[in-house]
Coordinates of N, CA and C and ligand atoms in Angstrom, one line a residue:
X1 N -15.4 -14.1 -58.0 CA -14.6 -14.8 -57.0 C -15.5 -15.4 -55.9
X2 N -15.1 -16.5 -55.3 CA -15.9 -17.1 -54.3 C -15.6 -16.6 -52.9
X3 N -16.5 -16.9 -52.0 CA -16.2 -16.6 -50.6 C -14.9 -17.3 -50.2
X4 N -14.2 -16.7 -49.3 CA -13.0 -17.3 -48.8 C -13.2 -18.2 -47.6
X5 N -12.8 -19.4 -47.7 CA -12.9 -20.4 -46.6 C -12.0 -20.1 -45.5
X6 N -12.3 -20.5 -44.3 CA -11.5 -20.2 -43.1 C -10.3 -21.1 -43.0
X7 N -10.4 -22.4 -43.4 CA -9.3 -23.3 -43.3 C -8.4 -23.1 -44.6
X8 N -7.2 -22.8 -44.4 CA -6.3 -22.6 -45.6 C -5.2 -23.7 -45.6
X9 N -4.9 -24.3 -46.7 CA -4.0 -25.4 -46.8 C -3.0 -25.1 -48.0
X10 N -1.7 -25.3 -47.7 CA -0.7 -25.2 -48.7 C -0.6 -26.6 -49.4
X11 N -0.6 -26.6 -50.7 CA -0.5 -27.9 -51.4 C 0.6 -27.8 -52.5
X12 N 1.1 -28.9 -52.9 CA 2.1 -28.9 -54.0 C 1.5 -29.0 -55.4
X13 N 0.3 -29.4 -55.5 CA -0.3 -29.6 -56.8 C -0.7 -28.3 -57.5
X14 N -0.8 -28.4 -58.8 CA -1.3 -27.3 -59.7 C -2.7 -27.1 -59.3
X15 N -3.2 -25.8 -59.4 CA -4.6 -25.5 -59.1 C -5.2 -24.9 -60.3
X16 N -6.5 -25.3 -60.5 CA -7.3 -24.8 -61.6 C -8.7 -25.4 -61.6
X17 N -9.5 -24.9 -62.4 CA -10.9 -25.3 -62.4 C -11.1 -26.8 -62.5
X18 N -11.7 -27.5 -61.5 CA -12.0 -28.9 -61.5 C -10.8 -29.8 -61.2
X19 N -9.7 -29.2 -60.9 CA -8.5 -29.9 -60.6 C -8.7 -30.7 -59.3
X20 N -8.2 -31.9 -59.2 CA -8.3 -32.6 -58.0 C -6.9 -32.7 -57.3
X21 N -7.0 -32.7 -56.0 CA -5.7 -32.6 -55.2 C -5.7 -33.8 -54.2
X22 N -4.9 -34.8 -54.4 CA -4.8 -35.9 -53.4 C -4.1 -35.3 -52.1
X23 N -4.6 -35.8 -51.0 CA -4.0 -35.3 -49.7 C -3.1 -36.4 -49.1
X24 N -2.0 -36.0 -48.5 CA -1.1 -36.9 -47.9 C -1.6 -37.2 -46.4
X25 N -1.0 -38.2 -45.7 CA -1.5 -38.5 -44.4 C -1.5 -37.3 -43.4
X26 N -0.5 -36.5 -43.5 CA -0.5 -35.3 -42.5 C -1.6 -34.3 -42.8
X27 N -1.8 -34.1 -44.1 CA -2.9 -33.1 -44.5 C -4.3 -33.7 -44.1
X28 N -4.4 -35.0 -44.4 CA -5.7 -35.7 -44.1 C -6.0 -35.7 -42.6
X29 N -4.9 -35.9 -41.8 CA -5.1 -35.9 -40.3 C -5.5 -34.5 -39.9
X30 N -4.8 -33.5 -40.4 CA -5.1 -32.1 -40.1 C -6.6 -31.8 -40.4
X31 N -7.0 -32.1 -41.7 CA -8.3 -31.6 -42.1 C -9.4 -32.4 -41.4
X32 N -9.3 -33.8 -41.4 CA -10.4 -34.6 -40.9 C -10.3 -34.9 -39.4
X33 N -9.0 -35.1 -38.9 CA -8.8 -35.5 -37.5 C -8.9 -34.2 -36.6
X34 N -8.1 -33.2 -37.0 CA -8.0 -32.0 -36.1 C -9.1 -31.0 -36.4
X35 N -9.3 -30.7 -37.7 CA -10.3 -29.7 -38.0 C -11.7 -30.3 -38.1
X36 N -11.8 -31.6 -38.1 CA -13.2 -32.3 -38.2 C -14.0 -31.9 -39.4
X37 N -13.4 -31.7 -40.5 CA -14.1 -31.5 -41.7 C -14.6 -32.8 -42.4
X38 N -15.6 -32.7 -43.2 CA -16.1 -33.9 -43.8 C -16.4 -33.7 -45.3
X39 N -16.7 -34.7 -46.0 CA -17.0 -34.6 -47.5 C -18.1 -33.5 -47.7
X40 N -17.8 -32.6 -48.7 CA -18.7 -31.5 -49.0 C -18.3 -30.2 -48.4
X41 N -17.5 -30.3 -47.3 CA -17.0 -29.0 -46.7 C -16.0 -28.3 -47.6
X42 N -15.9 -27.0 -47.4 CA -15.0 -26.2 -48.2 C -13.8 -25.8 -47.5
X43 N -12.7 -25.8 -48.1 CA -11.4 -25.3 -47.6 C -10.8 -24.4 -48.7
X44 N -9.8 -23.6 -48.3 CA -9.0 -22.8 -49.3 C -7.7 -23.5 -49.5
X45 N -7.2 -23.5 -50.7 CA -5.9 -24.1 -51.0 C -5.1 -23.1 -51.8
X46 N -3.8 -23.1 -51.6 CA -2.9 -22.3 -52.4 C -1.6 -23.1 -52.6
X47 N -0.8 -22.8 -53.7 CA 0.4 -23.6 -53.9 C 1.6 -22.7 -54.1
X48 N 1.4 -21.4 -53.8 CA 2.5 -20.4 -53.9 C 2.6 -19.7 -55.3
X49 N 1.8 -20.1 -56.3 CA 1.8 -19.4 -57.6 C 0.5 -19.3 -58.3
X50 N -0.5 -20.1 -58.0 CA -1.7 -20.1 -58.7 C -2.9 -19.4 -58.0
X51 N -2.5 -18.5 -57.0 CA -3.6 -17.8 -56.3 C -4.2 -18.8 -55.2
X52 N -5.3 -18.3 -54.6 CA -6.0 -19.1 -53.6 C -7.3 -19.7 -54.3
X53 N -7.5 -20.9 -54.1 CA -8.7 -21.6 -54.6 C -9.6 -22.1 -53.6
X54 N -10.9 -22.0 -53.8 CA -11.9 -22.6 -52.9 C -12.0 -24.1 -53.4
X55 N -11.9 -25.0 -52.5 CA -11.9 -26.4 -52.8 C -12.9 -27.2 -51.9
X56 N -13.5 -28.2 -52.5 CA -14.5 -29.0 -51.8 C -13.9 -30.3 -51.4
X57 N -14.2 -30.8 -50.2 CA -13.6 -32.1 -49.9 C -14.5 -33.2 -50.6
X58 N -13.8 -34.0 -51.5 CA -14.5 -35.0 -52.3 C -14.4 -36.3 -51.7
X59 N -13.3 -36.6 -51.0 CA -13.1 -37.9 -50.3 C -12.4 -37.6 -49.0
X60 N -12.8 -38.3 -47.9 CA -12.1 -38.1 -46.6 C -11.9 -39.5 -46.0
X61 N -10.6 -39.8 -45.9 CA -10.3 -41.1 -45.2 C -9.4 -40.8 -44.0
X62 N -9.0 -41.8 -43.3 CA -8.1 -41.6 -42.1 C -6.7 -41.1 -42.6
X63 N -6.2 -41.7 -43.6 CA -4.8 -41.3 -44.0 C -4.8 -40.7 -45.4
X64 N -5.9 -40.6 -46.0 CA -5.9 -40.0 -47.4 C -7.2 -39.2 -47.6
X65 N -7.2 -38.5 -48.7 CA -8.4 -37.7 -49.0 C -8.2 -37.1 -50.4
X66 N -9.3 -36.4 -50.8 CA -9.2 -35.8 -52.1 C -10.0 -34.4 -52.1
X67 N -9.4 -33.4 -52.6 CA -10.0 -32.1 -52.7 C -10.3 -31.9 -54.2
X68 N -11.4 -31.1 -54.5 CA -11.6 -30.6 -55.9 C -11.8 -29.1 -55.9
X69 N -11.0 -28.5 -56.8 CA -11.0 -27.0 -56.9 C -12.3 -26.6 -57.5
X70 N -13.0 -25.5 -56.9 CA -14.2 -25.0 -57.3 C -14.1 -23.7 -58.1
X71 N -13.2 -22.8 -57.5 CA -13.0 -21.5 -58.2 C -12.0 -20.7 -57.5
X72 N -11.4 -19.7 -58.1 CA -10.4 -18.8 -57.6 C -11.1 -18.0 -56.5
X73 N -10.5 -18.0 -55.3 CA -11.0 -17.1 -54.2 C -10.2 -15.9 -53.9
X74 N -8.9 -15.9 -54.3 CA -8.1 -14.7 -54.2 C -7.0 -14.8 -55.2
X75 N -6.6 -13.7 -55.8 CA -5.6 -13.7 -56.8 C -4.2 -14.0 -56.2
X76 N -3.3 -14.4 -57.0 CA -1.9 -14.6 -56.5 C -1.3 -13.2 -56.1
X77 N -0.7 -13.1 -55.0 CA 0.0 -11.9 -54.6 C 1.4 -12.2 -54.2
X78 N 2.3 -11.8 -55.1 CA 3.7 -12.1 -54.8 C 4.3 -10.8 -54.1
X79 N 5.2 -11.1 -53.1 CA 5.8 -9.9 -52.5 C 6.8 -9.3 -53.4
X80 N 7.2 -8.0 -53.1 CA 8.3 -7.4 -53.9 C 9.6 -8.3 -53.8
X81 N 10.5 -8.0 -54.7 CA 11.7 -8.8 -54.8 C 12.7 -8.4 -53.7
X82 N 12.3 -8.9 -52.5 CA 13.1 -8.5 -51.3 C 13.5 -9.8 -50.6
X83 N 14.8 -9.8 -50.2 CA 15.4 -11.0 -49.5 C 15.6 -10.5 -48.1
X84 N 15.5 -11.4 -47.1 CA 15.9 -11.2 -45.8 C 17.1 -12.0 -45.5
X85 N 18.2 -11.3 -45.2 CA 19.5 -12.0 -44.8 C 19.6 -11.8 -43.3
X86 N 19.8 -12.9 -42.6 CA 19.9 -12.7 -41.1 C 20.9 -13.8 -40.6
X87 N 21.6 -13.5 -39.5 CA 22.5 -14.4 -38.8 C 21.6 -15.2 -37.9
X88 N 21.6 -16.6 -38.1 CA 20.8 -17.4 -37.2 C 21.1 -17.2 -35.7
X89 N 20.1 -17.2 -34.9 CA 20.2 -17.1 -33.5 C 19.6 -18.3 -32.8
X90 N 19.1 -18.2 -31.6 CA 18.5 -19.4 -30.9 C 17.3 -19.8 -31.7
X91 N 17.1 -21.1 -31.6 CA 16.0 -21.8 -32.4 C 14.7 -21.1 -32.4
X92 N 14.1 -20.8 -31.2 CA 12.8 -20.2 -31.3 C 12.8 -18.8 -31.8
X93 N 13.9 -18.1 -31.7 CA 14.0 -16.7 -32.2 C 14.2 -16.8 -33.7
X94 N 14.9 -17.8 -34.2 CA 15.1 -18.0 -35.6 C 13.7 -18.3 -36.3
X95 N 13.0 -19.2 -35.6 CA 11.6 -19.6 -36.1 C 10.8 -18.3 -36.2
X96 N 10.9 -17.5 -35.2 CA 10.1 -16.2 -35.2 C 10.4 -15.3 -36.4
X97 N 11.7 -15.2 -36.7 CA 12.2 -14.4 -37.8 C 11.6 -14.9 -39.1
X98 N 11.6 -16.2 -39.3 CA 11.0 -16.8 -40.5 C 9.5 -16.6 -40.6
X99 N 8.8 -16.8 -39.5 CA 7.4 -16.5 -39.5 C 7.0 -15.1 -39.8
X100 N 7.7 -14.2 -39.1 CA 7.4 -12.7 -39.3 C 7.8 -12.3 -40.7
X101 N 8.9 -12.8 -41.2 CA 9.4 -12.4 -42.6 C 8.3 -12.8 -43.6
X102 N 7.7 -14.0 -43.4 CA 6.7 -14.5 -44.3 C 5.5 -13.6 -44.3
X103 N 5.1 -13.2 -43.1 CA 3.9 -12.4 -42.9 C 4.2 -11.0 -43.5
X104 N 5.4 -10.5 -43.3 CA 5.7 -9.1 -43.8 C 5.9 -9.1 -45.3
X105 N 6.2 -10.2 -45.9 CA 6.3 -10.3 -47.4 C 7.8 -10.2 -47.9
X106 N 8.4 -11.3 -48.1 CA 9.7 -11.4 -48.7 C 9.7 -12.6 -49.7
X107 N 10.6 -12.5 -50.7 CA 10.8 -13.6 -51.6 C 11.6 -14.7 -51.1
X108 N 12.6 -14.4 -50.4 CA 13.6 -15.4 -50.0 C 14.2 -15.0 -48.6
X109 N 14.5 -16.1 -47.9 CA 15.0 -15.9 -46.5 C 16.4 -16.6 -46.5
X110 N 17.4 -15.9 -46.2 CA 18.8 -16.6 -46.2 C 19.5 -16.4 -44.9
X111 N 19.7 -17.6 -44.2 CA 20.6 -17.5 -43.0 C 22.0 -17.3 -43.5
X112 N 22.6 -16.2 -42.8 CA 24.0 -15.9 -43.2 C 24.9 -16.2 -42.0
X113 N 26.1 -16.7 -42.3 CA 27.1 -17.0 -41.3 C 28.1 -15.8 -41.2
X114 N 28.1 -15.1 -40.1 CA 29.0 -13.9 -40.0 C 30.0 -14.3 -38.9
X115 N 31.0 -13.3 -38.8 CA 32.1 -13.6 -37.8 C 31.6 -13.9 -36.4
X116 N 30.5 -13.2 -36.0 CA 30.0 -13.4 -34.6 C 28.8 -14.3 -34.5
X117 N 28.5 -15.0 -35.6 CA 27.3 -15.9 -35.5 C 27.6 -17.0 -34.6
X118 N 26.8 -17.2 -33.6 CA 26.9 -18.5 -32.8 C 25.6 -19.1 -32.6
X119 N 25.3 -20.1 -33.3 CA 24.0 -20.8 -33.2 C 24.2 -22.2 -33.5
X120 N 23.2 -23.0 -33.1 CA 23.2 -24.4 -33.4 C 23.0 -24.5 -34.9
X121 N 23.1 -25.7 -35.4 CA 22.8 -26.1 -36.8 C 21.5 -25.5 -37.2
X122 N 21.4 -25.0 -38.4 CA 20.0 -24.5 -38.8 C 19.3 -25.6 -39.6
X123 N 18.1 -25.9 -39.2 CA 17.3 -26.9 -39.9 C 16.5 -26.2 -40.9
X124 N 16.9 -26.3 -42.2 CA 16.2 -25.6 -43.2 C 14.8 -26.2 -43.5
X125 N 14.6 -27.5 -43.4 CA 13.3 -28.1 -43.6 C 12.3 -27.6 -42.6
X126 N 12.8 -27.5 -41.3 CA 11.9 -27.0 -40.2 C 11.6 -25.5 -40.5
X127 N 12.5 -24.7 -40.9 CA 12.3 -23.3 -41.1 C 11.3 -23.1 -42.3
X128 N 11.5 -24.0 -43.4 CA 10.6 -23.9 -44.5 C 9.2 -24.3 -44.1
X129 N 9.0 -25.3 -43.2 CA 7.7 -25.6 -42.7 C 7.1 -24.5 -42.0
X130 N 7.9 -23.7 -41.2 CA 7.4 -22.5 -40.5 C 6.9 -21.5 -41.5
X131 N 7.6 -21.3 -42.6 CA 7.2 -20.3 -43.6 C 5.8 -20.8 -44.2
X132 N 5.7 -22.0 -44.5 CA 4.4 -22.6 -45.0 C 3.2 -22.3 -44.0
X133 N 3.5 -22.6 -42.8 CA 2.5 -22.4 -41.8 C 2.1 -20.9 -41.6
X134 N 3.1 -20.1 -41.7 CA 2.9 -18.6 -41.5 C 2.0 -18.1 -42.7
X135 N 2.3 -18.6 -43.9 CA 1.5 -18.2 -45.1 C 0.1 -18.7 -45.0
X136 N -0.1 -19.9 -44.5 CA -1.5 -20.5 -44.3 C -2.2 -19.6 -43.3
X137 N -1.6 -19.1 -42.3 CA -2.3 -18.3 -41.3 C -2.5 -16.9 -41.6
X138 N -1.6 -16.3 -42.4 CA -1.8 -14.9 -42.7 C -2.6 -14.6 -43.9
X139 N -3.0 -15.6 -44.6 CA -3.8 -15.3 -45.8 C -3.0 -15.1 -47.0
X140 N -1.7 -15.3 -46.9 CA -0.8 -15.1 -48.1 C -0.9 -16.2 -49.1
X141 N -0.5 -15.9 -50.3 CA -0.6 -16.9 -51.4 C 0.8 -17.3 -51.8
X142 N 1.8 -16.6 -51.2 CA 3.2 -16.8 -51.6 C 4.0 -17.4 -50.4
X143 N 4.9 -18.4 -50.6 CA 5.7 -18.9 -49.5 C 7.2 -18.6 -49.9
X144 N 7.8 -17.8 -49.0 CA 9.2 -17.5 -49.4 C 10.1 -18.8 -49.3
X145 N 11.1 -18.8 -50.1 CA 12.1 -19.9 -50.1 C 13.1 -19.7 -49.0
X146 N 13.3 -20.7 -48.1 CA 14.4 -20.6 -47.1 C 15.6 -21.3 -47.7
X147 N 16.6 -20.5 -47.9 CA 17.9 -21.0 -48.5 C 18.8 -21.7 -47.5
X148 N 19.7 -22.4 -48.0 CA 20.8 -23.0 -47.2 C 21.6 -21.9 -46.6
X149 N 22.2 -22.0 -45.4 CA 23.1 -21.0 -44.9 C 24.3 -20.7 -45.8
X150 N 24.7 -19.5 -45.8 CA 25.8 -19.1 -46.7 C 26.7 -18.1 -45.9
X151 N 28.0 -18.1 -46.2 CA 28.9 -17.2 -45.5 C 28.6 -15.8 -46.1
X152 N 28.7 -14.8 -45.2 CA 28.5 -13.4 -45.5 C 29.3 -13.0 -46.7
X153 N 30.6 -13.3 -46.7 CA 31.5 -12.8 -47.8 C 31.1 -13.3 -49.1
X154 N 30.7 -14.6 -49.1 CA 30.2 -15.2 -50.4 C 29.0 -14.6 -50.9
X155 N 28.1 -14.4 -49.9 CA 26.8 -13.8 -50.3 C 27.0 -12.4 -50.9
X156 N 27.8 -11.6 -50.3 CA 28.1 -10.2 -50.8 C 28.7 -10.3 -52.2
X157 N 29.6 -11.3 -52.4 CA 30.2 -11.4 -53.7 C 29.1 -11.7 -54.8
X158 N 28.1 -12.4 -54.4 CA 27.1 -12.8 -55.4 C 25.8 -11.9 -55.4
X159 N 25.8 -10.8 -54.8 CA 24.6 -10.0 -54.8 C 24.2 -9.3 -56.1
X160 N 25.2 -9.2 -57.0 CA 25.0 -8.5 -58.3 C 24.4 -7.1 -58.1
X161 N 23.3 -6.8 -58.8 CA 22.8 -5.5 -58.7 C 21.7 -5.3 -57.6
X162 N 21.6 -6.3 -56.7 CA 20.7 -6.2 -55.6 C 21.1 -5.2 -54.6
X163 N 20.3 -4.2 -54.3 CA 20.6 -3.2 -53.3 C 20.6 -3.9 -51.9
X164 N 21.4 -3.4 -51.0 CA 21.5 -4.0 -49.7 C 21.1 -2.9 -48.6
X165 N 20.1 -3.2 -47.8 CA 19.8 -2.4 -46.6 C 20.5 -3.0 -45.5
X166 N 21.7 -2.4 -45.1 CA 22.6 -2.9 -44.1 C 22.1 -2.3 -42.8
X167 N 21.5 -3.1 -41.9 CA 21.1 -2.5 -40.6 C 22.3 -2.6 -39.7
X168 N 22.8 -1.3 -39.4 CA 24.1 -1.2 -38.7 C 23.8 -0.6 -37.3
X169 N 24.1 -1.5 -36.3 CA 23.9 -1.1 -34.9 C 24.7 0.1 -34.6
X170 N 25.8 0.4 -35.3 CA 26.7 1.5 -35.0 C 26.0 2.8 -35.3
X171 N 24.9 2.8 -36.0 CA 24.1 4.0 -36.4 C 23.0 4.3 -35.4
X172 N 23.0 3.5 -34.3 CA 21.9 3.6 -33.3 C 21.9 5.1 -32.9
X173 N 20.7 5.6 -32.8 CA 20.5 7.0 -32.3 C 20.4 8.0 -33.5
X174 N 20.9 7.6 -34.7 CA 20.7 8.5 -35.8 C 19.3 8.3 -36.4
X175 N 18.9 9.2 -37.3 CA 17.5 9.0 -37.8 C 17.4 7.9 -38.9
X176 N 16.5 7.0 -38.7 CA 16.3 6.0 -39.8 C 15.9 6.6 -41.1
X177 N 16.7 6.3 -42.1 CA 16.3 6.9 -43.4 C 16.6 5.9 -44.5
X178 N 15.7 5.7 -45.4 CA 15.9 4.8 -46.5 C 15.3 5.4 -47.8
X179 N 16.1 5.4 -48.8 CA 15.5 5.9 -50.1 C 16.0 5.0 -51.2
X180 N 15.4 5.1 -52.3 CA 15.8 4.3 -53.5 C 14.6 4.2 -54.4
X181 N 14.9 3.4 -55.4 CA 14.0 3.2 -56.5 C 13.0 2.1 -56.1
X182 N 11.7 2.3 -56.3 CA 10.8 1.2 -56.1 C 10.9 0.2 -57.2
X183 N 10.7 -1.1 -56.9 CA 10.7 -2.1 -57.9 C 12.1 -2.7 -58.1
X184 N 13.1 -2.1 -57.6 CA 14.5 -2.7 -57.7 C 14.6 -3.9 -56.7
X185 N 15.5 -4.8 -57.1 CA 15.7 -5.9 -56.1 C 16.5 -5.5 -54.9
X186 N 16.1 -5.9 -53.7 CA 16.7 -5.5 -52.5 C 17.0 -6.7 -51.6
X187 N 17.9 -6.5 -50.6 CA 18.1 -7.4 -49.5 C 18.2 -6.6 -48.3
X188 N 17.7 -7.2 -47.2 CA 17.9 -6.6 -45.8 C 18.9 -7.4 -45.1
X189 N 19.9 -6.8 -44.5 CA 20.9 -7.6 -43.7 C 20.8 -7.3 -42.2
X190 N 20.5 -8.3 -41.4 CA 20.5 -8.2 -39.9 C 21.6 -9.0 -39.3
X191 N 22.3 -8.4 -38.4 CA 23.4 -9.1 -37.8 C 23.0 -10.0 -36.6
X192 N 24.0 -10.7 -36.1 CA 23.7 -11.6 -34.9 C 23.7 -10.7 -33.6
X193 N 23.5 -11.4 -32.5 CA 23.4 -10.7 -31.2 C 24.8 -10.0 -30.9
X194 N 25.9 -10.5 -31.4 CA 27.2 -9.9 -31.3 C 27.5 -8.7 -32.2
X195 N 26.6 -8.5 -33.1 CA 26.8 -7.4 -34.1 C 27.8 -7.8 -35.2
X196 N 28.2 -6.8 -36.0 CA 29.2 -7.1 -37.1 C 30.6 -6.8 -36.6
X197 N 31.5 -7.6 -37.2 CA 33.0 -7.3 -36.9 C 33.5 -6.1 -37.7
X198 N 34.6 -5.6 -37.3 CA 35.2 -4.4 -38.0 C 35.5 -4.8 -39.5
X199 N 36.1 -6.0 -39.8 CA 36.3 -6.3 -41.2 C 35.0 -6.4 -42.0
X200 N 34.0 -7.0 -41.4 CA 32.7 -7.0 -42.1 C 32.1 -5.6 -42.3
X201 N 32.3 -4.8 -41.4 CA 31.7 -3.4 -41.5 C 32.5 -2.7 -42.6
X202 N 33.8 -3.0 -42.7 CA 34.7 -2.3 -43.7 C 34.2 -2.8 -45.1
X203 N 34.0 -4.1 -45.2 CA 33.6 -4.7 -46.5 C 32.2 -4.2 -46.9
X204 N 31.3 -4.1 -46.0 CA 30.0 -3.5 -46.3 C 30.1 -2.1 -46.7
X205 N 31.0 -1.3 -46.1 CA 31.2 0.1 -46.4 C 31.6 0.3 -47.8
X206 N 32.4 -0.7 -48.3 CA 33.0 -0.6 -49.7 C 32.0 -1.1 -50.8
X207 N 30.9 -1.7 -50.3 CA 30.0 -2.4 -51.3 C 29.2 -1.4 -52.0
X208 N 29.2 -1.4 -53.4 CA 28.3 -0.6 -54.2 C 26.9 -1.1 -53.9
X209 N 26.0 -0.2 -53.8 CA 24.6 -0.6 -53.6 C 24.2 -0.9 -52.1
X210 N 25.2 -0.7 -51.2 CA 24.8 -0.9 -49.8 C 24.4 0.4 -49.2
X211 N 23.3 0.3 -48.5 CA 22.8 1.5 -47.7 C 22.8 1.2 -46.3
X212 N 23.6 1.9 -45.5 CA 23.6 1.7 -44.0 C 22.4 2.4 -43.4
X213 N 21.7 1.6 -42.6 CA 20.5 2.2 -42.1 C 20.4 2.0 -40.5
X214 N 19.9 3.0 -39.9 CA 19.7 2.9 -38.4 C 18.3 2.4 -38.2
X215 N 18.1 1.8 -37.1 CA 16.7 1.3 -36.7 C 16.3 2.0 -35.4
X216 N 16.7 3.3 -35.3 CA 16.2 4.1 -34.2 C 17.2 4.2 -33.0
X217 N 16.7 4.7 -31.9 CA 17.5 5.1 -30.8 C 17.9 4.0 -29.8
X218 N 17.4 2.8 -30.0 CA 17.7 1.7 -29.1 C 18.3 0.5 -29.9
X219 N 19.1 -0.2 -29.3 CA 19.6 -1.5 -29.9 C 18.6 -2.5 -29.8
X220 N 18.2 -3.1 -30.9 CA 17.1 -4.1 -30.9 C 17.7 -5.5 -30.9
X221 N 17.0 -6.4 -30.4 CA 17.5 -7.8 -30.6 C 17.3 -8.2 -32.1
X222 N 18.0 -9.1 -32.5 CA 18.0 -9.4 -34.0 C 16.6 -9.7 -34.5
X223 N 15.8 -10.5 -33.7 CA 14.4 -10.8 -34.2 C 13.6 -9.5 -34.3
X224 N 13.7 -8.6 -33.3 CA 12.9 -7.4 -33.3 C 13.5 -6.5 -34.5
X225 N 14.8 -6.5 -34.7 CA 15.4 -5.7 -35.8 C 14.9 -6.2 -37.1
X226 N 14.7 -7.5 -37.3 CA 14.2 -8.0 -38.6 C 12.8 -7.4 -38.9
X227 N 11.9 -7.5 -37.9 CA 10.6 -7.0 -38.1 C 10.6 -5.4 -38.3
X228 N 11.4 -4.7 -37.6 CA 11.5 -3.3 -37.7 C 12.0 -2.9 -39.1
X229 N 13.0 -3.6 -39.5 CA 13.6 -3.3 -40.8 C 12.6 -3.6 -42.0
X230 N 11.9 -4.7 -41.8 CA 10.9 -5.1 -42.9 C 9.8 -4.0 -42.9
X231 N 9.4 -3.5 -41.8 CA 8.4 -2.5 -41.7 C 8.9 -1.2 -42.4
X232 N 10.1 -0.8 -42.1 CA 10.7 0.4 -42.7 C 10.7 0.2 -44.2
X233 N 11.2 -1.0 -44.7 CA 11.4 -1.2 -46.1 C 10.0 -1.2 -46.8
X234 N 9.1 -2.0 -46.2 CA 7.8 -2.2 -46.9 C 7.1 -0.9 -47.0
X235 N 7.2 0.0 -45.9 CA 6.4 1.2 -45.9 C 7.1 2.3 -46.8
X236 N 8.4 2.1 -47.1 CA 9.1 3.1 -47.9 C 9.1 2.7 -49.4
X237 N 9.5 1.5 -49.6 CA 9.8 1.0 -51.0 C 8.9 -0.2 -51.4
X238 N 8.2 -0.7 -50.5 CA 7.5 -2.0 -50.8 C 6.0 -1.9 -51.1
X239 N 5.3 -2.9 -50.7 CA 3.9 -3.0 -51.2 C 2.9 -2.5 -50.2
X240 N 3.4 -1.7 -49.2 CA 2.4 -1.1 -48.3 C 1.8 0.2 -48.8
X241 N 2.5 0.8 -49.7 CA 2.0 2.2 -50.1 C 1.5 2.2 -51.5
Ligands
SAH301 N1 25.7 -6.6 -29.9 C1 25.4 -5.5 -30.7 C2 23.9 -5.4 -31.2 C3 23.5 -6.4 -32.1 S1 21.8 -6.3 -32.4 C4 25.7 -4.1 -30.0 O1 25.5 -4.1 -28.8 O2 26.1 -3.2 -30.7 C5 21.6 -7.5 -33.7 C6 21.4 -6.8 -35.1 O3 20.2 -6.1 -35.1 C7 22.5 -5.8 -35.5 O4 23.6 -6.5 -36.0 C8 21.8 -5.0 -36.5 O5 21.7 -5.6 -37.8 C9 20.4 -4.9 -36.0 N2 20.1 -3.7 -35.1 C10 19.7 -3.7 -33.8 N3 19.5 -2.5 -33.4 C11 19.8 -1.6 -34.4 C12 19.7 -0.2 -34.6 N4 19.3 0.6 -33.6 N5 20.1 0.3 -35.8 C13 20.4 -0.5 -36.8 N6 20.5 -1.9 -36.7 C14 20.2 -2.4 -35.5

């Protein structure tokens, strides 16, 4: 394997020995305008499934450029089959949740509309761009998919055999405990600032495969709760151990 370059770029092209990658105007501006790289310099590229490759800048123009793959610099690392379901909150806090979930390692990020969700429209393209940026920065080779918002009831109907870690603020003060089989598909559910409604809590209580979990002795804001829940899951059932 080759040394890892400092600049990391997500690309949509297939990666492989000798493969060339055309750069779009935004990528060219970033590499040549902002980062001041030139022909012959090395960068790292990844596309979400072929690992990280060391690439050489073969052509550098104002609005276009070309990279050439030299060799694999890190193997593909996919996160466990974990989804993060969260009720969208204010824009910057929602951005934070997507960024942190990408760093912590999830397959899919799903904004869910609950009874007490009150947020502006969710911009999926913007959230997806945040996930790409977070993966570029944290050295990840996988970019989670940010799904279209879905109603909680519909989502629960469609979970199939995916286990649900239901972070229930009503359990505040009890001991956080999570157990289960490693390797099984899971989803973490975080509510909005207003918490869950009684009907939602009743539906979740009846759901096979739902595990109600406390996140400790204090009520956390939704963005903090997402990171805390991901930490608990990754350290108990995920790829930390
Ligand atoms: N307004 C609610 C709190 C909502 S906090 C209340 O005062 O009760 C937002 C979300 O974060 C919750 O729906 C839950 O999913 C999660 N959360 C925050 N603190 C938690 C805790 N101590 N235990 C479990 N989940 C928690």
